Amino acid sequence: MDLRNLKSVFIIAEIGQNHQGDIGKAKEMILEASRAGVDCVKFQKSCLEAKFTKSALERPYNSVNAFGATYGKHKSFLEFTIEQFKELKDYAESCGLVFSASAMDQVSFDELKQLGLQFIKIGSGDTNNIPMIRYISKQNVSLIVSTGMQTDATIKKVHDILKDSNANFALLHCISSYPTSTEDTKLNYIIYFQKHFPNIPIGYSGHEKGIECSCLAVLMGARILERHFTLDKNQKGSDHCSSLDASELHALVKKVRLIEKNVNGVIPNDLLCSTVTDLNLFECPRGFVEKACQPVEDTPKSIFPCELACKQKLGKSLVFARDMKKGQCLIADDIGVKVSEPNGIPAEFYDDVVGKVLMRDVFHDEAVMECDVN
């Protein structure tokens, strides 16, 4: 897929794991998404041992959304095999849709690559996974990369790695908060990314309720639009509350195509309200514009307070790839990247840790702490 030359806004229905681990329900969701008129359905693929440390998988998961007593059992219940992904891909394509998935670790990326997907998504939780980004940048696969929970410096580093490898990629503005309040959507970072990453397609992956902010994102120039999708917001699972139901997804596609038919180019902030009113996109636009489009000017993107809970739960940390002795100098293969319990040094500092000396004996899968290296 040539992401730089999209003919229209590319609308992705993110099914994720809202299928409840049921392939029949997953197919039902694909069919409903196709009826809504989206371009693509997207799932999530994980190799649990590659994504999580053993301690993270064994962590008790006492939640109303749990499908298992531990987080590992919960995630295993929701995970499809690569053979099931092939079945879903064939079904989606029979419905006229592009099929894709987020690769949540390098093992899953290699599996998804074998399916010949038109693109693979790199979710916000892996955008700081520097060794994985370096690996996939050389795989000749189109990539859509979300930027939630990431700083400006990390996003620029990832951009430069992909650009230097001549990768075909797009960046999505994203806030990793479920659901995201209107005030926290910070849509002006779409404009910020357009300015700082010229010639790279910029899109929006939203987790807020409703479709208003998504309409604004398109008016502001988003070329890719991703929204989580569910058949029932009351189902068990943490993503349903920030997902669109079938009627909302239908309405969103209709509004986006209306915008494309009647609007040429990016609408400046001072004309957003009048444009929304003229096209009858939604009611009371002034309040939404004032909340969602707060000025950012040239303020570098940071990790926002509303994202800290997600970062604590699913952010990637540096971990030790094997048992090692005190005094050993770390090389690249000594360090891995996983969701760890507890959190360790954030994954974006991978290059800073390579070459440092161990201050104690360490064991495979332990999180790398500041006090461990010097």
XYZ file of C-alpha atoms in Angstrom:
374
model
C 0.000 0.000 0.000
C 1.375 3.390 -1.021
C 0.582 5.437 2.067
C 1.912 8.636 0.501
C -0.666 8.613 -2.285
C -3.956 7.714 -0.647
C -6.874 8.676 -2.886
C -9.170 9.367 0.061
C -9.126 9.284 3.845
C -8.282 5.698 4.793
C -10.729 4.620 7.506
C -9.692 1.764 9.799
C -12.145 -0.045 12.072
C -9.942 -1.252 14.928
C -11.526 -4.480 16.133
C -8.478 -5.146 18.291
C -9.570 -7.735 20.833
C -13.199 -6.613 21.042
C -14.077 -9.999 19.487
C -13.957 -11.555 23.002
C -11.749 -14.388 21.703
C -14.549 -15.658 19.437
C -13.682 -16.001 15.738
C -17.371 -16.131 14.832
C -17.915 -12.777 16.526
C -14.786 -11.448 14.794
C -16.309 -12.320 11.415
C -19.602 -10.718 12.438
C -17.680 -7.535 13.272
C -15.854 -7.613 9.936
C -19.153 -7.907 8.092
C -20.708 -5.033 10.059
C -17.655 -2.858 9.462
C -17.882 -3.531 5.731
C -21.538 -2.477 5.781
C -20.470 0.779 7.441
C -18.186 1.498 4.484
C -14.763 1.464 6.158
C -11.647 0.669 4.140
C -9.938 -1.658 6.589
C -10.424 -3.834 9.644
C -7.543 -4.244 12.051
C -6.795 -6.704 14.836
C -3.902 -7.181 17.312
C -1.348 -10.000 17.315
C 0.884 -10.890 20.253
C 3.332 -13.612 21.173
C 2.797 -13.371 24.908
C 6.248 -14.634 25.894
C 7.876 -12.125 23.528
C 5.714 -9.200 24.646
C 5.573 -9.748 28.426
C 8.010 -10.836 31.103
C 7.094 -13.919 33.112
C 6.261 -11.779 36.134
C 3.940 -9.588 34.058
C 2.105 -12.655 32.731
C 1.763 -14.104 36.233
C 0.406 -10.893 37.721
C -3.075 -11.486 39.224
C -5.700 -9.757 37.105
C -8.547 -8.842 39.408
C -10.737 -6.856 37.041
C -14.326 -6.905 35.864
C -12.817 -7.114 32.365
C -10.695 -10.199 33.071
C -11.001 -13.393 31.021
C -8.514 -15.186 33.296
C -7.143 -15.129 36.838
C -3.756 -13.786 35.711
C -2.943 -11.228 33.057
C -1.293 -13.942 30.982
C -4.360 -16.187 31.058
C -6.541 -13.191 30.257
C -4.454 -12.265 27.203
C -4.176 -15.898 26.076
C -7.972 -16.216 26.053
C -8.227 -13.279 23.624
C -5.406 -14.304 21.305
C -5.989 -15.799 17.828
C -3.470 -18.101 16.151
C -1.798 -17.048 12.921
C -3.928 -19.680 11.139
C -7.059 -17.964 12.453
C -5.640 -14.636 11.290
C -5.290 -16.104 7.799
C -8.949 -17.192 7.966
C -10.012 -13.702 9.061
C -7.896 -12.070 6.352
C -9.573 -14.203 3.680
C -12.994 -13.353 5.077
C -12.266 -9.620 5.268
C -11.018 -9.577 1.686
C -14.164 -11.414 0.572
C -16.050 -8.479 2.130
C -13.983 -6.019 0.088
C -11.846 -4.830 3.006
C -8.153 -4.468 3.660
C -7.132 -6.679 6.577
C -4.338 -5.747 8.958
C -3.127 -6.106 12.519
C -0.883 -4.476 15.071
C 2.332 -6.408 15.685
C 2.801 -6.226 19.445
C 6.292 -7.783 19.359
C 8.906 -8.853 16.823
C 7.774 -12.494 16.732
C 4.252 -11.371 15.813
C 5.629 -8.988 13.187
C 7.417 -11.862 11.452
C 4.249 -13.976 11.535
C 2.089 -11.160 10.154
C 4.618 -10.428 7.427
C 4.113 -13.964 6.125
C 0.427 -13.157 5.535
C 1.360 -10.528 2.944
C -0.610 -7.719 4.600
C -0.870 -4.386 2.784
C 0.495 -2.724 5.932
C 1.322 -3.625 9.525
C 0.442 -1.352 12.411
C 2.914 -0.444 15.135
C 0.865 0.466 18.183
C 1.771 3.245 20.576
C 3.174 0.750 23.073
C 5.917 -0.276 20.625
C 6.806 3.054 19.102
C 9.615 3.391 21.649
C 10.784 -0.190 20.993
C 13.933 0.987 19.231
C 15.497 -2.404 18.364
C 12.170 -3.600 16.919
C 11.731 -0.379 14.941
C 15.231 -0.820 13.484
C 14.426 -4.399 12.555
C 11.095 -3.708 10.873
C 12.436 -0.643 9.059
C 14.430 -3.028 6.845
C 11.630 -5.505 6.104
C 10.051 -3.757 3.108
C 6.619 -3.616 4.746
C 4.331 -0.572 4.778
C 3.880 0.678 8.341
C 1.359 2.816 10.195
C 2.828 4.029 13.501
C 0.854 5.455 16.426
C 2.442 8.009 18.747
C 0.554 7.714 22.051
C 2.606 7.713 25.274
C 5.670 8.971 23.355
C 7.770 12.109 23.604
C 8.750 14.345 20.719
C 12.325 13.036 20.905
C 11.206 9.402 20.603
C 8.845 10.127 17.717
C 11.591 12.002 15.860
C 14.034 9.141 16.437
C 11.552 6.614 15.053
C 10.775 8.899 12.113
C 14.469 9.204 11.304
C 15.088 5.435 11.531
C 12.213 4.713 9.152
C 13.037 7.559 6.783
C 16.725 6.604 6.614
C 15.639 3.069 5.639
C 13.362 4.506 2.946
C 10.394 2.821 4.623
C 6.844 3.505 3.449
C 5.183 4.722 6.635
C 2.627 7.047 8.184
C 2.364 8.573 11.673
C -0.859 8.792 13.657
C -1.484 11.350 16.372
C -2.824 9.364 19.308
C -3.568 9.798 22.999
C -3.356 6.539 24.980
C -6.234 7.126 27.371
C -9.391 4.969 27.379
C -11.655 6.795 26.878
C -9.952 10.095 26.101
C -11.708 13.260 27.209
C -12.310 15.882 24.524
C -9.873 18.236 26.287
C -7.136 15.599 26.135
C -7.403 14.770 22.417
C -5.021 17.651 21.563
C -5.865 17.561 17.870
C -3.501 20.399 17.000
C -0.670 17.876 17.156
C -1.950 16.758 13.753
C -0.884 20.180 12.474
C 2.343 19.964 14.501
C 3.266 16.639 12.883
C 2.404 17.939 9.419
C 4.837 20.803 9.998
C 7.672 18.798 11.538
C 7.378 15.665 9.389
C 6.662 16.967 5.880
C 6.007 14.423 3.123
C 4.912 11.821 5.700
C 1.158 11.023 5.810
C -0.318 12.089 9.148
C -3.445 10.543 10.595
C -5.407 10.204 13.809
C -6.137 7.244 16.070
C -8.836 8.279 18.512
C -10.088 6.777 21.764
C -12.660 9.396 22.701
C -16.402 8.865 22.791
C -18.426 9.942 19.765
C -17.364 11.016 16.283
C -16.973 14.786 16.653
C -13.207 14.848 17.228
C -12.682 12.420 14.368
C -14.530 14.791 12.027
C -12.325 17.654 13.224
C -9.207 15.533 12.668
C -10.178 15.001 9.029
C -10.878 18.717 8.568
C -7.398 19.357 9.973
C -5.831 17.130 7.345
C -5.733 13.609 8.816
C -5.282 11.199 5.888
C -5.766 8.051 7.959
C -8.485 7.686 10.585
C -8.554 4.800 13.047
C -11.313 4.193 15.573
C -11.989 1.211 17.815
C -15.174 -0.651 16.898
C -17.543 -2.797 18.953
C -20.897 -4.480 18.498
C -21.855 -3.736 22.103
C -20.255 -1.150 24.399
C -21.509 -3.044 27.446
C -19.472 -6.178 26.735
C -16.643 -7.214 29.040
C -13.337 -5.669 28.008
C -11.539 -2.389 28.623
C -11.692 -1.100 25.017
C -15.465 -1.219 24.506
C -16.117 2.047 26.342
C -13.853 3.957 23.942
C -15.153 2.224 20.811
C -17.767 3.234 18.266
C -20.797 1.016 17.839
C -22.179 0.097 14.424
C -24.480 3.121 14.092
C -21.685 5.517 15.081
C -19.261 3.898 12.641
C -21.810 4.235 9.838
C -22.308 7.900 10.735
C -18.581 8.582 10.879
C -17.892 7.132 7.434
C -20.772 9.152 6.009
C -19.459 12.379 7.581
C -15.885 11.769 6.404
C -16.990 11.213 2.829
C -19.146 14.355 3.040
C -16.093 16.332 4.167
C -14.021 14.968 1.283
C -16.706 15.907 -1.214
C -17.059 19.494 0.000
C -13.706 20.534 1.456
C -10.406 21.094 -0.309
C -7.262 21.194 1.826
C -6.719 21.725 5.527
C -9.206 23.942 7.388
C -7.523 26.457 9.735
C -8.660 26.451 13.342
C -10.529 29.744 13.071
C -12.759 28.295 10.330
C -13.448 24.913 11.900
C -16.676 25.971 13.640
C -18.189 27.541 10.543
C -17.188 24.563 8.383
C -18.747 22.097 10.824
C -21.929 24.198 10.845
C -22.061 24.577 7.050
C -21.724 20.818 6.546
C -23.994 19.981 9.498
C -21.372 17.560 10.845
C -22.433 17.867 14.481
C -24.125 20.313 16.849
C -22.470 22.983 19.017
C -19.069 22.845 17.298
C -17.579 25.776 19.191
C -17.325 23.845 22.441
C -15.670 20.886 20.747
C -13.199 23.029 18.828
C -12.202 24.994 21.925
C -11.646 21.804 23.933
C -10.120 19.528 21.282
C -8.020 22.065 19.396
C -6.189 23.848 22.176
C -3.149 25.679 20.757
C 0.134 23.786 20.943
C 2.212 26.134 18.763
C 5.702 24.573 18.731
C 5.391 22.855 22.108
C 7.151 19.478 21.762
C 4.882 16.503 22.311
C 5.192 14.909 25.726
C 3.676 12.018 27.647
C 0.455 13.477 29.026
C -0.944 12.853 32.530
C -3.999 11.058 31.127
C -1.669 8.480 29.496
C 0.254 7.494 32.628
C -2.132 4.694 33.633
C -1.779 3.022 30.231
C 1.983 3.520 30.247
C 2.213 1.939 33.699
C 0.168 -1.076 32.556
C 1.410 -1.641 28.989
C 4.447 0.567 28.386
C 7.562 -1.295 27.218
C 10.663 -1.461 29.431
C 14.214 -2.690 28.970
C 14.758 -6.211 30.305
C 17.759 -8.491 30.594
C 17.824 -11.042 27.785
C 19.780 -13.619 29.807
C 21.456 -14.286 33.156
C 24.625 -12.201 33.586
C 27.272 -11.479 36.221
C 28.190 -8.247 37.965
C 30.876 -6.293 36.087
C 29.823 -7.445 32.618
C 29.686 -4.796 29.881
C 26.317 -4.913 28.140
C 26.072 -5.476 24.391
C 22.971 -5.069 22.218
C 21.954 -8.739 22.468
C 21.975 -8.575 26.269
C 18.976 -6.231 26.360
C 15.393 -6.980 25.345
C 12.189 -4.943 25.350
C 9.000 -6.176 27.051
C 6.093 -5.165 29.226
C 7.580 -5.837 32.651
C 6.385 -6.127 36.232
C 7.607 -3.856 37.737
C 8.365 -1.268 35.059
C 12.037 -0.712 34.313
C 13.990 1.826 32.271
C 11.710 2.888 29.388
C 12.473 1.196 26.072
C 13.456 4.405 24.275
C 16.684 4.478 26.322
C 17.948 1.239 24.771
C 20.965 2.914 23.142
C 21.917 4.597 26.422
C 22.106 1.288 28.306
C 24.129 -0.672 25.735
C 27.797 -0.340 26.736
C 27.128 0.176 30.433
C 28.472 -2.122 33.171
C 26.335 -4.317 35.425
C 26.345 -3.379 39.089
C 24.950 -6.751 40.255
C 24.207 -10.272 39.069
C 21.025 -10.219 36.978
C 18.617 -12.807 35.627
C 16.740 -13.376 32.384
C 13.526 -11.335 32.028
C 14.263 -9.015 34.945
C 13.495 -5.353 34.285
C 16.565 -3.125 33.898
C 16.587 -0.557 36.701
C 18.671 2.608 36.898
C 20.632 1.151 39.823
C 21.534 -1.969 37.821
C 23.877 -0.263 35.365
C 26.601 2.357 35.392
